[in-house]
Amino acid sequence: LSLSTAISAPPDANYDEAKVPEYTLPDPLVAADGASVDDPAEWISKRRPEILELFKTHVYGRSPDAPKRLQYELTSIDRQALGGKATRKEIAIKLGDAPNAPSMNLLLYLPNDVSKPVPVFLGLNFKGNHTIHSDPGITLSEVWSRPSKGRAGEKKRGSEKSRGTSASRWPVETIIDRGYGLGTIYYGDIDPDFHDGFKNGVHPHHDKHESAERPADAWGSIAAWAWGLSRAMDYFERDDDVDQKKVAVLGHSRLGKTSLWAGATDPRFALVISNDSGCGGAALSRRRFGEKVKRINTSFPHWFCGNFDKYNDNEAALPVDQHMLIALIAPRPVYIASAAEDQWADPRGEFLSGLHADPVYRLLGTDGIATKEMPKVDQPSHSAISYHVRTGKHDLTAFDWGQYLDRADTIFQGSATPA
Ligand code: GCU
């Protein structure tokens, strides 16, 4: 009995490799006019923009430009955080030019005993900044509840007792001890994660639709969260303690889909990490394994753009597949990670996206992916396209972080120099 069949699938999902339909992936190196792309300049000037445009039109939607003026405020600083080893800053970053535009609160830990600037991991969190560590100095985030039983979603200050409740996913001391900074933002600051017709969060502050109807390529929530990550990057460019050339963007699950789209749309991210991102993230849609396009569009109608609905039970018609999302990140290093018991996210489909992005990575002069065979459980494969599938469930664990830190050490070499 293979692991995938041992875990029972929801009624409308397939967990059996033998039932994956035959499919043909669009070739990332054949342009819309049918010409094959065989030099890096052509990829950059012609094919990459085509693919980016296809993802904006059919999958994630079209995001606005950055605000004209970056407005931010340092709202707290403690140079003796975590027993003196770190500086903790909180920065409110405005998500638009208008005075009533929302702000997001960036929580930033930086190691004290290393020379600045430092490389930084940046990732959104699900439950509020104060849940990532029990540090009493973290401001309690205002957290959205989802609408239920006729009640609208609402925002409430997080409770004292929820401090540190997501700490297993954020090994802050380890990150600091290894010479890295960590930046994180509650994703609901950017857009609350429920479907309200795009009335709250950043959308209404940027959408200027002529007609009452929302365009089919208007940005969804994943695009909004990714756009927020780019606004954190705008801030990093102004913070002398942060090495803006060494920022790794990371996310788990829906936020892994988000980190991939952030990495694809914003070349300032030097390393892009997808942890168990699954459907609409690293997993190939055409495999119809685990979560499918129709399922995700039904459960989460606000995540993608309206056009993505056209591919419900119709994946073969997609002009892209997710290997092309990985290719958009090239030649920058990407790390795709899966969990063996997370069949919903299709580990093999996540690996295959990396494999089929390899020709683009090689065209751009990198070592691409190191193996054509799916690596065994707990045996990471490291190269420009890194991949691992670890033992266990859908989660972001110490094992995952250990790999990401090792990989960052290699890529950002010598980053952790003692002061
Ligand atoms: C659901 C959803 C996934 C998503 C996950 C998460 O399981 O179906 O697409 O990745 O939630 O964000 O935890």
XYZ file of C-alpha atoms and ligand atoms in Angstrom:
432
model
C 0.000 0.000 0.000
C 1.562 3.294 -1.007
C 1.387 6.267 1.304
C -0.877 8.143 -1.094
C -3.575 5.483 -1.113
C -3.273 4.884 2.633
C -4.487 8.447 3.276
C -8.135 8.586 2.299
C -9.110 11.216 -0.234
C -12.136 13.511 0.066
C -14.961 12.262 -2.220
C -14.185 14.567 -5.145
C -10.393 14.249 -4.951
C -8.044 11.671 -6.416
C -5.072 10.386 -4.358
C -4.226 7.551 -6.736
C -1.269 8.096 -9.076
C -2.693 5.543 -11.535
C -5.740 7.771 -12.043
C -3.831 10.903 -12.999
C -5.060 11.766 -16.516
C -2.702 12.038 -19.449
C -1.772 15.623 -20.040
C 0.504 17.821 -22.133
C 2.096 20.821 -20.493
C 2.518 24.090 -22.390
C 6.196 24.501 -23.265
C 7.681 27.481 -21.421
C 10.277 27.801 -24.176
C 7.865 28.091 -27.097
C 6.545 31.630 -27.584
C 2.953 32.522 -28.474
C 3.971 32.923 -32.128
C 5.278 29.337 -32.158
C 8.966 30.302 -32.221
C 11.235 28.436 -29.859
C 13.134 30.493 -27.347
C 16.756 29.509 -27.224
C 18.664 32.436 -25.883
C 18.429 34.157 -22.503
C 17.801 37.607 -24.016
C 14.729 36.318 -25.821
C 13.414 34.716 -22.669
C 13.794 37.987 -20.800
C 12.456 40.357 -23.447
C 9.814 38.202 -25.092
C 8.741 34.941 -23.494
C 8.890 35.845 -19.806
C 6.609 38.899 -20.261
C 4.159 36.730 -22.239
C 3.931 34.161 -19.460
C 3.627 36.802 -16.736
C 0.762 38.348 -18.682
C -0.982 34.958 -18.998
C -0.813 34.410 -15.234
C -2.184 37.910 -14.586
C -5.030 37.424 -17.062
C -6.055 33.870 -16.247
C -4.910 33.005 -12.740
C -4.053 35.631 -10.118
C -5.342 38.869 -11.656
C -3.728 42.226 -12.259
C -2.289 44.129 -9.297
C -1.907 47.911 -9.124
C 1.405 49.736 -9.143
C 3.161 50.505 -5.889
C 1.851 53.598 -4.074
C 3.482 56.744 -5.460
C 5.058 57.542 -2.147
C 6.237 55.011 0.426
C 4.750 56.046 3.766
C 5.811 54.190 6.871
C 6.264 54.758 10.554
C 8.443 53.003 13.102
C 5.896 52.302 15.817
C 8.177 50.485 18.273
C 11.783 49.458 18.719
C 13.501 47.376 21.381
C 17.245 46.834 20.989
C 17.319 44.231 23.753
C 14.664 41.812 22.580
C 14.842 38.018 23.065
C 17.178 38.317 26.019
C 19.391 40.841 24.232
C 20.226 38.874 21.099
C 17.876 40.743 18.785
C 16.419 44.106 17.920
C 12.675 44.060 17.463
C 11.081 46.742 15.346
C 7.475 47.247 14.350
C 6.786 49.322 11.269
C 3.379 50.454 9.998
C 3.491 50.584 6.199
C 0.753 52.366 4.312
C -0.870 50.389 1.500
C -1.905 53.290 -0.691
C -1.488 57.032 -1.174
C -4.890 58.117 0.144
C -5.041 59.195 3.800
C -7.637 56.494 4.550
C -5.657 53.678 2.900
C -5.035 50.724 5.258
C -1.645 50.011 6.823
C 0.058 46.726 7.471
C 2.230 46.132 10.509
C 5.619 44.612 9.814
C 7.245 42.848 12.764
C 10.990 42.699 12.200
C 13.597 40.875 14.294
C 17.258 41.545 13.510
C 20.257 39.816 15.084
C 22.355 42.115 17.293
C 25.781 40.520 17.188
C 26.426 40.535 13.465
C 27.525 43.235 11.083
C 24.745 44.995 9.230
C 23.088 44.857 6.820
C 21.735 41.329 7.308
C 19.852 38.936 5.039
C 16.213 38.548 5.961
C 13.432 35.978 5.657
C 10.076 37.574 4.934
C 6.753 35.770 5.230
C 3.121 36.473 6.001
C 1.506 34.845 9.027
C -2.035 33.496 9.430
C -3.087 34.512 12.931
C -1.432 37.766 13.923
C 2.130 38.906 14.577
C 1.801 38.181 18.288
C 1.178 34.481 17.573
C 4.625 33.863 16.075
C 6.474 34.182 19.405
C 5.571 34.562 23.072
C 7.646 37.801 23.255
C 5.355 40.120 25.308
C 6.694 43.146 23.425
C 4.940 42.248 20.181
C 1.872 44.430 19.630
C -1.298 42.334 19.576
C -2.533 42.298 15.977
C -6.122 43.062 15.121
C -7.327 39.763 13.737
C -10.262 39.092 11.400
C -12.797 36.414 12.120
C -14.459 34.762 9.138
C -18.159 35.374 8.603
C -20.347 32.633 10.047
C -24.062 31.985 10.700
C -25.222 35.257 9.252
C -22.541 37.240 11.077
C -20.197 39.410 9.059
C -16.459 38.965 9.371
C -15.059 41.316 11.974
C -11.745 42.591 13.256
C -10.778 42.241 16.910
C -7.617 42.831 18.899
C -5.851 39.476 19.439
C -5.883 38.143 22.981
C -2.940 37.919 25.390
C -3.464 34.182 25.594
C -2.975 33.779 21.860
C 0.622 35.015 22.110
C 3.048 32.458 20.714
C 0.347 30.013 19.585
C 1.940 29.673 16.113
C 5.509 29.646 17.475
C 6.264 26.142 16.171
C 6.169 27.585 12.657
C 8.512 30.483 13.442
C 11.831 29.450 15.066
C 12.827 33.057 15.697
C 15.847 32.342 17.961
C 17.298 29.844 15.477
C 16.916 32.325 12.637
C 18.569 35.072 14.709
C 21.393 32.781 15.945
C 22.198 31.938 12.350
C 22.603 35.597 11.467
C 19.331 36.257 9.696
C 16.560 38.711 10.279
C 12.891 37.746 10.175
C 10.103 39.971 8.924
C 6.466 38.959 9.187
C 3.055 40.548 8.653
C -0.444 39.318 9.512
C -1.984 38.592 6.106
C -5.372 39.979 7.151
C -3.773 43.442 7.431
C -3.562 43.334 3.638
C -6.771 41.520 2.831
C -9.021 39.542 5.176
C -9.294 35.956 3.999
C -12.977 35.650 3.161
C -15.112 36.565 0.213
C -16.890 39.869 0.698
C -16.915 41.074 -2.896
C -13.547 42.797 -2.353
C -14.997 45.528 -0.157
C -12.460 45.395 2.657
C -8.669 45.145 2.679
C -6.591 46.839 -0.001
C -8.835 46.129 -2.996
C -11.314 49.041 -2.717
C -8.439 51.505 -2.282
C -6.951 50.607 -5.647
C -9.829 49.393 -7.804
C -11.134 52.022 -10.157
C -13.443 49.983 -12.342
C -15.451 52.068 -14.755
C -18.354 49.638 -14.655
C -19.933 48.238 -11.537
C -18.801 44.803 -12.585
C -15.406 43.634 -11.453
C -13.181 42.782 -14.450
C -12.442 39.071 -14.895
C -8.733 39.802 -14.568
C -9.012 41.977 -11.441
C -6.639 40.946 -8.644
C -7.762 38.375 -6.113
C -6.569 37.923 -2.541
C -3.410 35.955 -3.369
C -2.322 38.785 -5.663
C -3.126 41.296 -2.910
C -1.102 39.419 -0.296
C 1.827 39.167 -2.735
C 1.537 42.872 -3.484
C 1.760 43.512 0.257
C 5.012 41.529 0.401
C 6.394 43.836 -2.267
C 5.467 46.820 -0.096
C 7.531 45.267 2.718
C 10.368 45.025 0.200
C 9.919 48.761 -0.586
C 10.466 49.390 3.115
C 13.522 47.079 3.285
C 15.116 49.251 0.612
C 14.999 52.106 3.131
C 16.221 50.151 6.176
C 20.018 50.197 6.445
C 19.980 47.143 8.723
C 18.467 44.957 5.992
C 20.440 43.655 3.029
C 17.818 44.204 0.354
C 19.770 42.022 -2.080
C 19.385 39.086 0.295
C 15.698 38.836 1.023
C 14.117 35.368 0.978
C 10.340 35.358 0.638
C 8.637 32.368 2.218
C 5.119 31.127 2.802
C 3.145 28.096 3.871
C 0.134 26.729 2.020
C -2.088 29.561 0.656
C 0.740 31.834 1.710
C 3.141 29.590 -0.229
C 1.029 30.222 -3.326
C 1.458 33.868 -2.355
C 5.245 33.735 -1.947
C 5.554 32.146 -5.411
C 3.447 34.874 -7.002
C 5.429 37.524 -5.080
C 8.661 35.983 -6.355
C 7.318 35.823 -9.911
C 6.139 39.437 -9.962
C 8.915 41.069 -7.935
C 12.492 40.276 -8.995
C 13.856 41.932 -5.853
C 13.195 38.695 -3.926
C 16.489 36.814 -4.137
C 15.217 33.446 -2.882
C 11.640 32.190 -3.128
C 10.318 29.457 -0.839
C 7.069 27.555 -1.251
C 6.106 25.371 1.695
C 3.265 22.937 0.920
C 1.651 25.406 -1.497
C -0.311 22.850 -3.548
C -3.055 23.780 -6.023
C -2.585 27.263 -7.468
C 0.946 27.198 -5.995
C 3.660 24.743 -6.971
C 1.408 21.805 -7.928
C 0.614 21.178 -11.595
C -3.102 21.805 -12.207
C -3.366 19.326 -15.079
C -2.648 16.350 -12.804
C -6.013 16.813 -11.053
C -4.471 15.130 -8.002
C -5.644 16.194 -4.536
C -7.159 19.672 -4.653
C -8.375 20.635 -8.143
C -9.013 23.999 -9.777
C -12.785 23.684 -9.422
C -12.535 22.783 -5.739
C -10.266 25.724 -4.914
C -12.367 28.214 -6.894
C -15.476 26.970 -5.114
C -14.071 26.940 -1.579
C -12.098 30.150 -1.968
C -13.791 32.299 -4.648
C -11.723 35.349 -3.639
C -8.216 33.890 -4.048
C -7.846 34.018 -7.846
C -9.211 36.242 -10.605
C -12.621 35.624 -12.197
C -11.086 34.151 -15.349
C -9.615 31.232 -13.380
C -13.161 29.808 -13.082
C -13.048 29.019 -16.799
C -10.655 26.197 -16.007
C -12.883 24.383 -13.513
C -12.785 20.753 -14.720
C -11.111 22.189 -17.804
C -7.418 22.334 -16.839
C -6.235 21.298 -20.296
C -7.474 24.652 -21.634
C -5.221 26.640 -19.297
C -2.648 28.560 -21.361
C -0.165 28.001 -18.512
C 0.541 25.459 -15.816
C 2.355 25.978 -12.544
C 5.810 24.963 -13.862
C 5.654 28.263 -15.745
C 5.125 30.094 -12.468
C 8.367 28.554 -11.204
C 10.037 29.505 -14.497
C 9.085 33.162 -13.939
C 11.338 33.147 -10.867
C 14.397 31.996 -12.870
C 17.318 32.412 -12.610
C 16.773 33.245 -8.931
C 16.853 30.229 -6.621
C 13.539 28.689 -5.674
C 12.785 26.093 -3.003
C 9.705 23.888 -3.352
C 8.837 21.793 -0.306
C 6.144 19.185 0.264
C 5.024 16.913 3.098
C 4.452 13.184 2.580
C 1.072 13.157 4.314
C -0.091 16.289 2.524
C -1.569 14.549 -0.505
C -4.138 17.348 -0.831
C -1.241 19.545 -2.039
C 0.075 16.856 -4.447
C 3.780 16.469 -3.526
C 4.619 14.810 -6.861
C 2.873 17.585 -8.774
C 4.912 20.115 -6.792
C 8.147 18.318 -7.668
C 7.131 18.101 -11.342
C 6.630 21.867 -11.556
C 10.239 22.266 -10.520
C 11.352 19.607 -12.973
C 9.512 21.212 -15.887
C 10.877 24.665 -15.029
C 14.402 23.224 -15.314
C 14.894 24.034 -19.050
C 14.328 27.739 -18.325
C 16.712 27.707 -15.351
C 19.360 26.010 -17.512
C 18.850 28.421 -20.402
C 19.605 31.203 -17.922
C 22.881 29.559 -16.915
C 21.992 27.902 -13.605
C 22.239 24.255 -12.568
C 18.438 23.881 -12.640
C 17.065 20.914 -10.714
C 19.537 18.288 -9.485
C 17.403 15.201 -10.077
C 14.877 13.991 -12.611
C 13.478 11.476 -10.115
C 11.310 12.612 -7.250
C 13.583 12.678 -4.167
C 12.824 10.189 -1.407
C 11.185 11.343 1.797
C 13.552 13.415 3.992
C 16.257 13.532 1.296
C 16.367 17.126 0.075
C 17.770 17.916 -3.350
C 19.601 21.239 -3.477
C 20.388 23.289 -6.580
C 18.873 26.390 -8.224
C 15.540 24.569 -7.970
C 15.609 22.862 -4.564
C 13.017 20.334 -3.506
C 12.184 18.215 -0.514
C 9.332 16.079 0.698
C 9.532 15.496 4.425
C 7.840 13.075 6.746
C 4.599 14.323 8.234
C 1.644 16.551 7.691
C 0.711 19.865 6.115
C 2.734 22.281 8.277
C 5.826 24.464 8.446
C 8.294 22.638 10.682
C 11.807 22.842 12.136
C 12.955 20.423 9.435
C 11.646 22.765 6.725
C 13.313 25.801 8.309
C 16.605 23.893 8.750
C 16.698 23.285 5.018
C 15.763 26.866 4.130
C 18.477 28.247 6.406
C 21.102 25.899 4.943
C 20.072 26.876 1.454
C 20.162 30.576 2.333
C 23.676 30.111 3.781
C 24.817 28.722 0.439
C 23.106 31.381 -1.647
C 23.909 34.375 0.538
C 27.376 33.010 1.504
C 29.252 34.563 4.321
C 26.142 36.439 5.348
C 26.380 35.555 9.012
C 29.684 37.301 9.672
C 30.192 38.111 13.368
C 30.554 41.850 13.998
C -6.947 24.578 2.181
C -6.872 24.818 0.700
C -5.437 24.822 0.202
C -4.594 25.738 1.051
C -4.760 25.387 2.501
C -4.025 26.327 3.470
O -6.573 23.247 2.452
O -7.646 23.862 0.055
O -5.387 25.245 -1.134
O -3.254 25.684 0.638
O -6.112 25.456 2.857
O -3.783 27.487 3.149
O -3.757 25.878 4.588
